């Protein structure tokens, strides 16, 4: 096992600047997840770690080895591809043994590791089949097995669950985490699915347009997003954003919603935002759908409800609030119908600069 | 579910098959009947049955001899050897040159790639007959007239480009992921090609080789132009000689045609598994 350290990584494909000075640190044995929207450079970063692409600038360290210029085979890395990339002309057994044979591992040792891996993943009955005779879930397990037998320093996963159906995905997600806890191998996992990101990661890296926007433990990032992008990307349904202006009335800081100052006022916790609070400053007010409740006394902001999704454990009300789209999570027992206007209160709000998108939360509270 | 068909169904389906096979085989049966007929059959008979059966034509074809210098050689054996050597060498040259070329075209970017492919394509625009005379002069100059080598060189000039186009498409259809996985697994770039891309392309390579073999084995015009001596003939030239000169020896032609077909049939029989999977899917699925 080894830690991973990436510093100032840059990668261009012709005119497209895909990675713009990416730095990443993953402690030994940790499960790191790279998450971000499509095209943000996740796969590219992973391929650079594997040595399948060459960095233009920057360094990659595995433990204390600088592997930046090494060939993939010299890096001692195992990778699970999105397409699984099982060798079609080899049986499952031969697929698993492929890398070990290349490294001239003794036959007895190969047998032992194959036995362990196939026991862990339940591959026993599949060993003599060819990949084309496997289901999607079985192929996925073989791909995992092929990585496990290698006992490499670092495991890389590129969206390994994206070809599975939803039920299986949830199951395998749990299996992958269990497997990691059992093997303790340093892992870097790429996904654009934020549920996978939140549930699997010890340390999460949110990528956007080739830049790491925020790094840290997932719950920490969820609670204290450093940018509007991160805030909007993590969490489902996504955070609501409302244009607002900061004002101070009778010593109390307020965010006035909407463009005209006569709209709804939201009281702010001055301590959380500190110096960033300046009267007249234009901001984006962020509210998670889960951080609202129905007002009992007619105070609060008016939400014109256009659709209600009753999911059983909760109900989601979609509508318009202060001229913007808004989603509110309500108790399943709440009696709110289509076309109604309800008043809601915000339990917790985030503030972001309207231009830079940076969070206004005081530095002490940052991740 | 596999239900056992009833007797009636079984008879019916076999009847249909027999008719279909008879339809396909009818012309072939005519050739067979001709090859074994002792006397010329009367005109236009419906059923292809040998008239006055004999093996004389087969013997005449197989056992004909010629004196070359002090030596008497069996002509047919020599010509069959010529055909098989030329066709095998053409197929081997085609595939061996085309594999690395097409792989490079499919996987690497390099200067002049598209221009190279286009000029390769341009050389294939002209039918071989159009260049028969220049080829004759060229081989004469090189001292390769009347030789198997000369013929192979000419055949390879078509089989190689054709195989390159075929195999390029095949390698392009093999996911790059496979080779990348191999390299992460510990393979060098070359091992990834050798142990992953090549085996994955094997069915398609077999098909390509088979087609190169067959087209060389069947080729007539160039062979007839470039080979003057009987003992250097390939089999198509021999067959033509039976019906060419004074009177047409159709029975002998038929007997020869039957024997000439045997290696091709044998090859198809051996290769049929590859052929089916190779023709339908290019042999590879992700
Ligand atoms: N070989 C390449 N040549 C040119 N551009 C490339 C190449 N590989 C990737 N790119 C570009 O780099 C950008 C990032 O690609 P990358 O595959 O890393 O995205 P990603 O974050 O993995 O997205 P996804 O979630 O869709 O897989 C994209 O704009 C893509 O078009
Ligand atoms: Mg990707």
XYZ file of C-alpha atoms and ligand atoms in Angstrom:
685
model
C 0.000 0.000 0.000
C 1.073 3.538 -0.517
C -0.149 7.069 -0.251
C -0.775 9.127 -3.377
C 0.369 12.666 -3.889
C -0.285 14.685 -6.988
C 1.108 18.182 -7.344
C 0.363 20.870 -9.924
C -0.801 18.453 -12.586
C -1.550 19.953 -15.994
C -2.853 18.123 -19.017
C -3.811 19.463 -22.422
C -5.223 17.677 -25.438
C -4.345 20.065 -28.241
C -6.153 23.271 -27.359
C -8.306 21.756 -24.597
C -6.798 22.396 -21.207
C -8.296 19.448 -19.348
C -6.488 19.494 -15.990
C -5.457 22.890 -14.668
C -2.977 22.539 -11.875
C -4.597 19.690 -9.976
C -3.178 18.747 -6.577
C -4.492 15.762 -4.678
C -3.345 13.942 -1.576
C -4.648 10.543 -0.525
C -3.359 9.029 2.719
C -2.156 5.434 2.786
C -5.094 3.038 2.884
C -7.760 5.677 2.306
C -10.647 5.459 -0.120
C -10.608 8.621 -2.225
C -13.428 9.543 -4.566
C -13.132 11.965 -7.465
C -16.516 13.362 -8.296
C -17.626 15.952 -10.815
C -19.847 16.563 -13.808
C -19.257 14.906 -17.165
C -16.190 16.188 -18.975
C -14.540 17.753 -15.913
C -11.423 15.584 -16.322
C -11.988 12.767 -13.815
C -11.066 9.972 -16.184
C -8.116 11.948 -17.453
C -6.771 12.356 -13.917
C -7.221 8.649 -13.277
C -5.475 7.757 -16.536
C -2.589 9.997 -15.568
C -2.331 8.144 -12.260
C -2.309 4.852 -14.164
C 0.291 6.102 -16.619
C -1.999 5.744 -19.626
C -1.623 9.463 -20.367
C 1.435 11.591 -19.887
C 1.369 14.718 -17.737
C 2.346 18.031 -19.348
C 3.407 19.489 -16.007
C 3.328 18.366 -12.395
C 4.303 15.299 -10.434
C 2.721 12.084 -9.237
C 4.106 10.312 -6.185
C 3.225 6.830 -5.059
C 4.511 6.542 -1.526
C 7.848 8.303 -1.913
C 8.407 7.124 -5.494
C 8.068 9.743 -8.221
C 6.170 7.765 -10.884
C 5.350 10.708 -13.164
C 7.396 9.398 -16.084
C 7.033 5.666 -15.478
C 5.235 3.234 -17.768
C 1.930 1.815 -16.442
C 3.516 -1.589 -15.774
C 6.251 -0.016 -13.656
C 3.814 1.736 -11.335
C 2.279 -1.272 -9.569
C -1.288 -0.130 -9.938
C -4.476 -2.106 -10.545
C -7.376 -0.578 -12.403
C -11.044 -1.444 -12.913
C -12.299 0.016 -16.191
C -15.782 1.340 -16.824
C -16.106 -1.147 -19.699
C -14.492 -3.828 -17.453
C -12.071 -4.541 -20.326
C -12.085 -8.295 -19.808
C -9.913 -10.122 -22.330
C -12.496 -11.761 -24.597
C -10.286 -14.639 -25.701
C -9.443 -15.738 -22.148
C -11.555 -17.520 -19.562
C -12.321 -15.855 -16.254
C -9.501 -17.838 -14.642
C -7.044 -16.739 -17.336
C -8.271 -13.165 -17.078
C -7.535 -13.168 -13.358
C -4.131 -14.770 -13.815
C -3.079 -12.589 -16.764
C -1.191 -9.947 -14.802
C 0.361 -12.444 -12.425
C 1.678 -14.568 -15.273
C 3.170 -11.505 -16.935
C 5.019 -10.843 -13.699
C 6.214 -14.439 -13.575
C 4.434 -15.213 -10.319
C 4.922 -18.883 -9.315
C 1.968 -21.114 -10.209
C 1.268 -22.052 -6.592
C 1.042 -18.400 -5.605
C -1.280 -17.673 -8.556
C -3.561 -20.503 -7.466
C -3.631 -19.229 -3.924
C -4.521 -15.679 -4.882
C -7.104 -16.810 -7.428
C -8.671 -18.950 -4.745
C -8.858 -16.062 -2.304
C -10.248 -13.607 -4.818
C -12.832 -15.991 -6.210
C -13.956 -16.816 -2.684
C -14.254 -13.106 -1.801
C -16.224 -12.297 -4.935
C -18.059 -15.573 -5.443
C -16.390 -16.259 -8.774
C -15.965 -20.020 -8.234
C -18.653 -21.235 -10.652
C -17.578 -18.744 -13.316
C -13.870 -19.532 -13.521
C -14.004 -21.551 -16.733
C -16.401 -19.298 -18.597
C -15.528 -16.752 -21.227
C -16.505 -13.106 -20.623
C -19.216 -13.189 -23.270
C -21.040 -15.820 -21.206
C -21.257 -13.538 -18.135
C -23.930 -11.077 -17.042
C -23.032 -7.435 -16.474
C -22.801 -7.888 -12.716
C -20.604 -10.967 -13.084
C -18.276 -9.155 -15.482
C -18.006 -6.366 -12.968
C -16.982 -8.853 -10.281
C -14.401 -10.449 -12.538
C -12.943 -7.026 -13.261
C -12.708 -6.416 -9.512
C -11.125 -9.818 -9.019
C -8.529 -9.128 -11.669
C -7.528 -6.024 -9.738
C -7.536 -7.735 -6.337
C -5.244 -10.640 -7.255
C -2.568 -8.184 -8.258
C -2.133 -6.920 -4.664
C -1.069 -3.622 -6.166
C -0.085 -0.511 -4.233
C -3.015 1.454 -5.561
C -6.470 0.602 -6.889
C -8.093 2.778 -9.520
C -11.779 2.585 -10.402
C -13.319 4.469 -13.318
C -17.090 4.517 -12.824
C -17.187 0.757 -12.242
C -20.908 0.724 -11.473
C -22.280 2.829 -14.286
C -23.225 -0.183 -16.417
C -25.264 -1.874 -13.674
C -28.939 -1.431 -12.910
C -29.936 0.640 -9.894
C -30.567 -2.230 -7.454
C -27.319 -3.995 -8.272
C -25.431 -0.718 -8.114
C -26.514 -0.126 -4.528
C -25.508 -3.662 -3.606
C -22.101 -3.562 -5.296
C -21.427 -0.146 -3.799
C -21.678 -1.686 -0.369
C -19.573 -4.668 -1.465
C -16.828 -2.412 -2.766
C -16.648 -0.534 0.503
C -16.543 -3.811 2.475
C -13.829 -5.114 0.197
C -11.796 -1.990 0.740
C -12.170 -2.231 4.501
C -10.992 -5.830 4.314
C -8.023 -5.245 2.003
C -7.085 -1.806 3.260
C -5.708 -0.838 -0.143
C -5.375 2.799 -1.115
C -8.086 3.434 -3.694
C -9.032 6.224 -6.055
C -12.553 5.955 -7.360
C -14.080 8.089 -10.094
C -17.800 8.687 -10.347
C -20.274 11.356 -11.308
C -22.847 9.830 -8.996
C -22.938 11.868 -5.810
C -24.538 9.082 -3.786
C -21.543 6.846 -4.545
C -19.283 9.755 -3.744
C -20.878 10.469 -0.377
C -21.172 6.853 0.739
C -17.816 5.465 -0.372
C -15.356 8.239 0.287
C -13.016 8.693 3.207
C -11.811 11.717 1.361
C -13.709 13.394 -1.445
C -12.388 15.555 -4.270
C -14.911 17.639 -6.159
C -13.649 18.435 -9.645
C -15.025 21.132 -11.888
C -13.619 22.083 -15.271
C -10.212 20.613 -14.517
C -9.847 22.181 -11.080
C -10.267 20.621 -7.630
C -12.924 22.878 -6.127
C -12.874 21.264 -2.710
C -11.268 18.340 -0.932
C -12.085 16.724 2.405
C -14.333 14.256 4.214
C -17.674 14.030 2.390
C -19.897 15.152 5.267
C -17.622 18.086 5.926
C -17.911 19.155 2.283
C -21.643 18.618 2.332
C -22.052 20.758 5.423
C -19.601 23.471 4.420
C -19.356 23.720 0.643
C -16.637 26.169 -0.273
C -18.204 27.216 -3.582
C -21.648 27.480 -5.077
C -20.689 24.774 -7.577
C -19.839 22.282 -4.839
C -22.973 23.198 -2.923
C -25.130 22.606 -5.964
C -23.382 19.409 -7.001
C -23.617 17.479 -3.734
C -27.006 16.638 -2.327
C -30.172 15.402 -3.930
C -32.417 17.141 -4.712
C -29.881 19.887 -5.346
C -29.543 23.002 -3.232
C -31.863 25.903 -4.123
C -30.252 29.217 -5.030
C -31.967 32.568 -4.596
C -30.628 35.971 -5.548
C -30.433 38.223 -2.510
C -28.923 41.409 -1.089
C -27.394 41.862 2.341
C -28.905 44.438 4.657
C -28.645 45.341 8.293
C -31.790 46.307 10.221
C -31.695 47.133 13.885
C -28.385 45.315 14.328
C -29.748 42.164 12.673
C -28.211 41.030 9.377
C -30.769 40.109 6.750
C -30.745 38.747 3.199
C -33.435 40.420 1.114
C -34.677 38.003 -1.543
C -35.373 39.018 -5.106
C -34.167 42.009 -6.997
C -36.447 44.542 -5.427
C -35.773 45.283 -1.794
C -39.408 44.844 -0.842
C -39.298 41.027 -0.982
C -38.877 38.475 1.766
C -36.185 38.962 4.394
C -34.153 36.104 5.791
C -32.420 36.603 9.116
C -28.707 35.636 9.127
C -26.386 34.360 11.816
C -23.769 37.126 11.903
C -21.212 34.965 13.697
C -21.105 32.397 10.927
C -20.342 34.930 8.220
C -18.307 37.519 10.135
C -16.556 40.192 8.120
C -18.088 39.058 4.852
C -21.365 40.728 5.740
C -21.464 44.103 4.017
C -24.638 46.053 3.479
C -25.725 46.158 -0.136
C -23.578 43.210 -1.207
C -25.180 40.997 -3.851
C -25.139 37.321 -2.888
C -26.608 33.922 -3.737
C -28.564 32.465 -0.872
C -28.379 28.665 -0.831
C -31.013 26.521 0.881
C -31.057 22.730 0.795
C -34.523 21.278 0.209
C -34.099 19.445 3.521
C -33.424 22.655 5.430
C -36.940 24.080 5.140
C -40.143 23.616 7.070
C -43.735 24.710 6.676
C -44.432 27.890 8.571
C -47.241 27.599 11.139
C -47.913 31.288 11.662
C -48.029 32.750 8.145
C -44.508 34.171 8.324
C -41.732 33.113 5.950
C -41.384 33.040 2.175
C -44.216 32.199 -0.193
C -43.753 29.080 -2.305
C -46.150 28.649 -5.221
C -46.336 24.897 -5.566
C -46.631 23.485 -9.081
C -45.957 19.789 -8.491
C -45.817 17.581 -5.401
C -43.955 14.267 -5.498
C -45.102 12.031 -2.665
C -42.305 9.503 -2.105
C -43.629 7.922 1.073
C -40.779 8.832 3.417
C -41.013 12.439 2.311
C -42.777 14.691 -0.151
C -41.012 17.030 -2.539
C -42.776 20.232 -3.470
C -41.554 21.897 -6.677
C -42.501 25.472 -7.374
C -41.458 29.126 -7.492
C -40.123 31.206 -4.652
C -39.185 34.878 -5.068
C -39.151 34.349 -8.831
C -36.779 31.368 -8.801
C -37.300 27.612 -9.059
C -37.423 26.060 -5.632
C -37.701 22.542 -4.228
C -38.843 21.957 -0.660
C -38.790 18.692 1.230
C -41.909 18.327 3.342
C -43.141 15.777 5.831
C -45.031 12.969 4.098
C -48.070 13.969 6.150
C -48.052 17.574 4.905
C -51.252 18.361 3.057
C -50.050 20.534 0.208
C -51.614 20.406 -3.212
C -50.732 21.513 -6.707
C -51.391 25.213 -7.294
C -51.402 26.126 -3.603
C -49.164 28.758 -2.101
C -47.514 27.810 1.177
C -45.259 29.736 3.535
C -41.937 28.156 4.412
C -39.115 28.901 6.827
C -35.409 28.283 6.204
C -33.683 26.381 9.006
C -30.187 26.751 7.602
C -28.805 28.882 4.790
C -25.562 29.208 2.850
C -24.276 32.423 1.302
C -22.139 32.715 -1.801
C -20.688 35.744 -3.507
C -22.882 36.507 -6.524
C -19.865 36.973 -8.811
C -17.141 34.590 -7.596
C -19.429 31.880 -6.190
C -17.188 31.615 -3.105
C -18.819 30.820 0.211
C -19.114 33.699 2.685
C -18.816 31.413 5.659
C -16.043 32.558 7.989
C -12.651 30.897 7.289
C -12.570 29.227 10.714
C -15.456 27.045 9.646
C -13.984 26.034 6.299
C -12.981 22.450 5.687
C -37.208 -25.251 -25.489
C -36.261 -28.249 -27.603
C -39.302 -30.293 -28.527
C -38.736 -33.473 -30.465
C -40.300 -32.988 -33.923
C -42.959 -35.485 -35.004
C -42.176 -37.955 -37.769
C -44.279 -36.032 -40.289
C -42.528 -32.770 -39.433
C -39.186 -34.452 -39.657
C -39.935 -35.881 -43.107
C -41.271 -32.560 -44.331
C -38.265 -30.556 -43.184
C -35.887 -33.089 -44.681
C -37.740 -32.988 -47.985
C -37.337 -29.233 -48.078
C -33.647 -29.561 -47.320
C -33.125 -32.222 -49.990
C -34.744 -30.003 -52.607
C -32.673 -26.999 -51.537
C -29.455 -28.980 -51.618
C -30.305 -30.508 -54.993
C -30.970 -27.037 -56.356
C -27.590 -25.798 -55.156
C -25.727 -28.915 -56.210
C -27.308 -29.502 -59.614
C -24.587 -27.748 -61.649
C -21.918 -29.417 -59.564
C -23.518 -32.800 -60.154
C -23.306 -32.137 -63.877
C -19.592 -31.614 -63.569
C -19.281 -34.807 -61.539
C -21.256 -36.784 -64.061
C -19.199 -35.383 -66.901
C -15.972 -36.281 -65.148
C -16.940 -39.935 -64.893
C -18.626 -40.392 -68.270
C -16.916 -42.765 -70.689
C -18.792 -41.589 -73.730
C -20.135 -38.191 -74.619
C -23.663 -38.036 -73.271
C -26.435 -37.114 -75.670
C -27.395 -33.468 -75.616
C -29.462 -31.931 -72.817
C -30.225 -34.620 -70.324
C -32.211 -33.797 -67.241
C -30.477 -36.081 -64.777
C -26.743 -35.775 -64.302
C -25.775 -39.472 -64.234
C -22.449 -40.630 -65.655
C -22.790 -42.179 -69.096
C -20.747 -45.366 -69.371
C -18.842 -44.710 -66.088
C -15.030 -44.619 -66.139
C -12.058 -43.266 -64.237
C -10.096 -42.664 -67.411
C -10.357 -38.865 -67.294
C -9.215 -38.638 -63.712
C -6.257 -40.835 -64.533
C -5.414 -38.828 -67.601
C -5.400 -35.629 -65.570
C -3.451 -36.928 -62.629
C -0.963 -39.134 -64.404
C 0.069 -37.000 -67.336
C 3.831 -36.623 -67.509
C 6.358 -34.444 -69.195
C 10.047 -34.801 -69.865
C 12.000 -31.885 -68.493
C 15.651 -32.306 -69.344
C 16.494 -35.904 -68.348
C 13.705 -36.124 -65.840
C 10.136 -37.235 -66.308
C 7.814 -35.364 -63.975
C 4.203 -35.824 -63.109
C 2.768 -32.579 -64.414
C -0.362 -32.464 -62.315
C 1.424 -33.001 -59.026
C 3.881 -30.277 -59.963
C 1.124 -27.857 -60.935
C -0.884 -28.578 -57.809
C 2.233 -27.897 -55.774
C 2.717 -24.620 -57.656
C -0.827 -23.562 -56.916
C -0.676 -24.413 -53.244
C 2.742 -22.841 -52.713
C 1.762 -19.659 -54.523
C -1.571 -19.346 -52.714
C -0.046 -20.089 -49.312
C 2.782 -17.632 -49.830
C 0.338 -14.977 -51.018
C -1.862 -15.451 -47.979
C 1.112 -15.492 -45.612
C 2.695 -12.401 -47.141
C -0.656 -10.630 -47.142
C -1.373 -11.316 -43.500
C 2.157 -10.951 -42.147
C 2.655 -7.571 -43.793
C -0.887 -6.407 -43.130
C -1.003 -7.194 -39.391
C 1.645 -4.719 -38.221
C 0.620 -2.154 -40.847
C -3.070 -2.230 -40.076
C -2.424 -2.246 -36.342
C -0.281 0.868 -36.640
C -2.938 2.529 -38.779
C -5.613 1.667 -36.254
C -3.766 2.656 -33.086
C -1.120 5.279 -33.752
C -1.096 8.762 -35.134
C 1.845 9.556 -37.385
C 2.807 11.930 -40.129
C 1.597 10.948 -43.583
C -0.867 8.356 -42.332
C -3.897 9.497 -44.271
C -1.873 10.257 -47.401
C -0.345 6.794 -47.204
C -3.691 5.098 -46.861
C -5.085 7.058 -49.764
C -2.232 6.212 -52.095
C -2.552 2.577 -51.074
C -6.194 2.779 -52.033
C -5.311 4.471 -55.330
C -3.109 1.546 -56.362
C -6.146 -0.687 -56.034
C -8.243 1.321 -58.489
C -6.784 -0.378 -61.566
C -7.792 -3.938 -62.378
C -4.867 -6.329 -62.504
C -5.344 -6.998 -66.225
C -4.618 -3.358 -66.924
C -1.134 -3.843 -65.551
C -0.528 -7.321 -66.974
C 1.799 -6.118 -69.712
C 3.914 -3.814 -67.524
C 4.098 -6.598 -64.947
C 5.247 -8.998 -67.653
C 8.019 -6.647 -68.713
C 9.002 -5.931 -65.141
C 9.218 -9.581 -64.150
C 11.094 -10.332 -67.369
C 13.614 -7.667 -66.438
C 13.939 -9.126 -62.935
C 14.240 -12.659 -64.270
C 11.103 -13.700 -62.414
C 8.981 -14.744 -65.374
C 7.884 -18.344 -65.225
C 8.566 -18.465 -61.476
C 6.403 -18.914 -58.436
C 8.132 -16.022 -56.714
C 7.186 -13.645 -59.512
C 3.578 -14.687 -59.294
C 3.509 -14.304 -55.502
C 4.915 -10.789 -55.783
C 2.161 -9.850 -58.221
C -0.574 -11.428 -56.131
C 0.702 -9.862 -52.924
C 0.411 -6.434 -54.513
C -3.361 -6.896 -54.297
C -3.663 -9.162 -51.286
C -1.567 -6.959 -48.992
C -3.543 -3.733 -49.430
C -6.813 -5.624 -49.234
C -5.742 -7.323 -46.025
C -4.597 -3.984 -44.611
C -8.015 -2.437 -45.146
C -9.744 -5.472 -43.697
C -7.597 -5.736 -40.603
C -7.457 -2.028 -39.936
C -11.220 -2.060 -39.454
C -10.875 -5.118 -37.247
C -8.249 -3.582 -34.972
C -10.240 -0.366 -34.784
C -13.198 -2.390 -33.551
C -11.186 -3.865 -30.666
C -11.590 -1.553 -27.651
C -8.360 0.241 -26.684
C -9.369 -0.446 -23.069
C -8.303 -4.056 -23.484
C -4.730 -3.165 -24.304
C -4.643 -0.452 -21.652
C -5.861 -2.950 -19.084
C -3.069 -5.275 -20.170
C -0.475 -2.533 -19.791
C -1.714 -1.663 -16.314
C -1.627 -5.396 -15.587
C 2.081 -5.420 -16.410
C 2.369 -5.813 -20.173
C 4.693 -3.796 -22.378
C 3.157 -2.025 -25.354
C 4.255 -4.910 -27.571
C 2.962 -7.578 -25.199
C -0.386 -5.826 -25.095
C -0.518 -6.163 -28.882
C 0.743 -9.732 -28.895
C -1.269 -11.139 -26.018
C -4.481 -9.154 -26.287
C -5.091 -7.399 -29.607
C -3.735 -10.177 -31.800
C -5.698 -13.043 -30.220
C -8.816 -10.923 -30.223
C -8.359 -10.364 -33.957
C -7.479 -13.967 -34.735
C -10.787 -15.052 -36.302
C -10.736 -12.069 -38.617
C -7.111 -12.724 -39.519
C -8.002 -16.313 -40.426
C -10.780 -15.110 -42.691
C -8.501 -12.582 -44.362
C -5.851 -15.230 -44.957
C -8.416 -17.614 -46.373
C -9.679 -15.046 -48.851
C -6.147 -14.189 -49.945
C -5.441 -17.892 -50.413
C -8.563 -18.436 -52.457
C -8.125 -15.491 -54.741
C -4.549 -16.527 -55.501
C -5.588 -20.146 -55.940
C -8.318 -19.165 -58.400
C -6.474 -16.452 -60.291
C -6.111 -17.111 -63.999
C -5.259 -14.111 -66.163
C -1.949 -13.120 -64.607
C -0.895 -16.718 -64.197
C -1.646 -17.421 -67.845
C 0.260 -14.319 -68.907
C 3.322 -14.770 -66.744
C 3.765 -18.542 -66.871
C 4.865 -19.991 -70.190
C 6.191 -23.434 -69.273
C 3.747 -26.209 -68.504
C 5.636 -27.370 -65.439
C 5.245 -23.901 -63.926
C 1.488 -23.682 -64.551
C -0.933 -23.240 -61.720
C -4.090 -25.337 -61.781
C -6.436 -22.766 -63.390
C -4.016 -22.476 -66.306
C -3.923 -26.256 -66.625
C -7.706 -26.453 -66.665
C -7.926 -23.824 -69.342
C -5.438 -25.735 -71.461
C -7.866 -28.666 -71.697
C -10.454 -26.636 -73.473
C -8.305 -24.066 -75.118
C -6.417 -25.418 -78.079
C -7.819 -27.776 -80.736
C -10.866 -29.484 -79.395
C -12.447 -28.920 -76.023
C -11.874 -31.860 -73.670
C -14.801 -31.132 -71.405
C -14.624 -34.467 -69.575
C -11.011 -33.885 -68.675
C -11.790 -30.318 -67.691
C -14.530 -31.600 -65.377
C -12.259 -34.225 -63.846
C -9.572 -31.612 -63.253
C -12.085 -29.135 -61.798
C -13.226 -31.721 -59.279
C -9.725 -32.365 -58.004
C -8.913 -28.664 -57.948
C -11.936 -28.000 -55.741
C -10.890 -30.461 -53.091
C -8.306 -28.315 -51.224
C -10.698 -25.365 -51.158
C -13.451 -27.508 -49.741
C -11.090 -28.921 -47.156
C -9.986 -25.430 -46.145
C -13.537 -24.223 -45.779
C -14.376 -27.238 -43.722
C -11.491 -26.569 -41.343
C -12.131 -22.834 -41.175
C -15.898 -22.796 -41.014
C -16.073 -21.981 -37.312
C -13.813 -18.981 -37.772
C -15.664 -17.981 -40.894
C -19.035 -17.834 -39.259
C -17.946 -15.836 -36.229
C -15.452 -13.772 -38.220
C -17.912 -12.737 -40.870
C -20.707 -11.839 -38.530
C -19.074 -9.980 -35.681
C -15.491 -9.257 -36.591
C -14.805 -11.681 -33.786
C -14.787 -9.202 -30.943
C -17.292 -7.840 -28.535
C -16.513 -5.388 -25.763
N -7.622 11.661 -25.913
C -8.253 12.844 -25.864
N -8.097 13.744 -26.849
C -8.720 14.935 -26.811
N -9.538 15.326 -25.820
C -9.749 14.478 -24.811
C -9.123 13.189 -24.781
N -9.516 12.554 -23.645
C -10.343 13.410 -23.018
N -10.479 14.566 -23.699
C -11.282 15.733 -23.294
O -10.946 16.030 -21.965
C -12.085 16.430 -21.227
C -12.198 15.607 -19.965
O -12.420 14.261 -20.314
P -12.593 13.125 -19.228
O -12.803 11.846 -19.974
O -11.478 13.173 -18.273
O -13.939 13.561 -18.529
P -14.714 12.834 -17.333
O -14.704 13.765 -16.193
O -14.191 11.472 -17.122
O -16.173 12.780 -17.925
P -17.250 11.595 -17.858
O -17.951 11.712 -16.565
O -18.165 11.923 -19.008
O -16.531 10.294 -18.053
C -13.261 16.289 -22.164
O -13.581 17.555 -22.654
C -12.755 15.416 -23.270
O -13.364 15.750 -24.491
Mg -14.899 9.464 -17.524
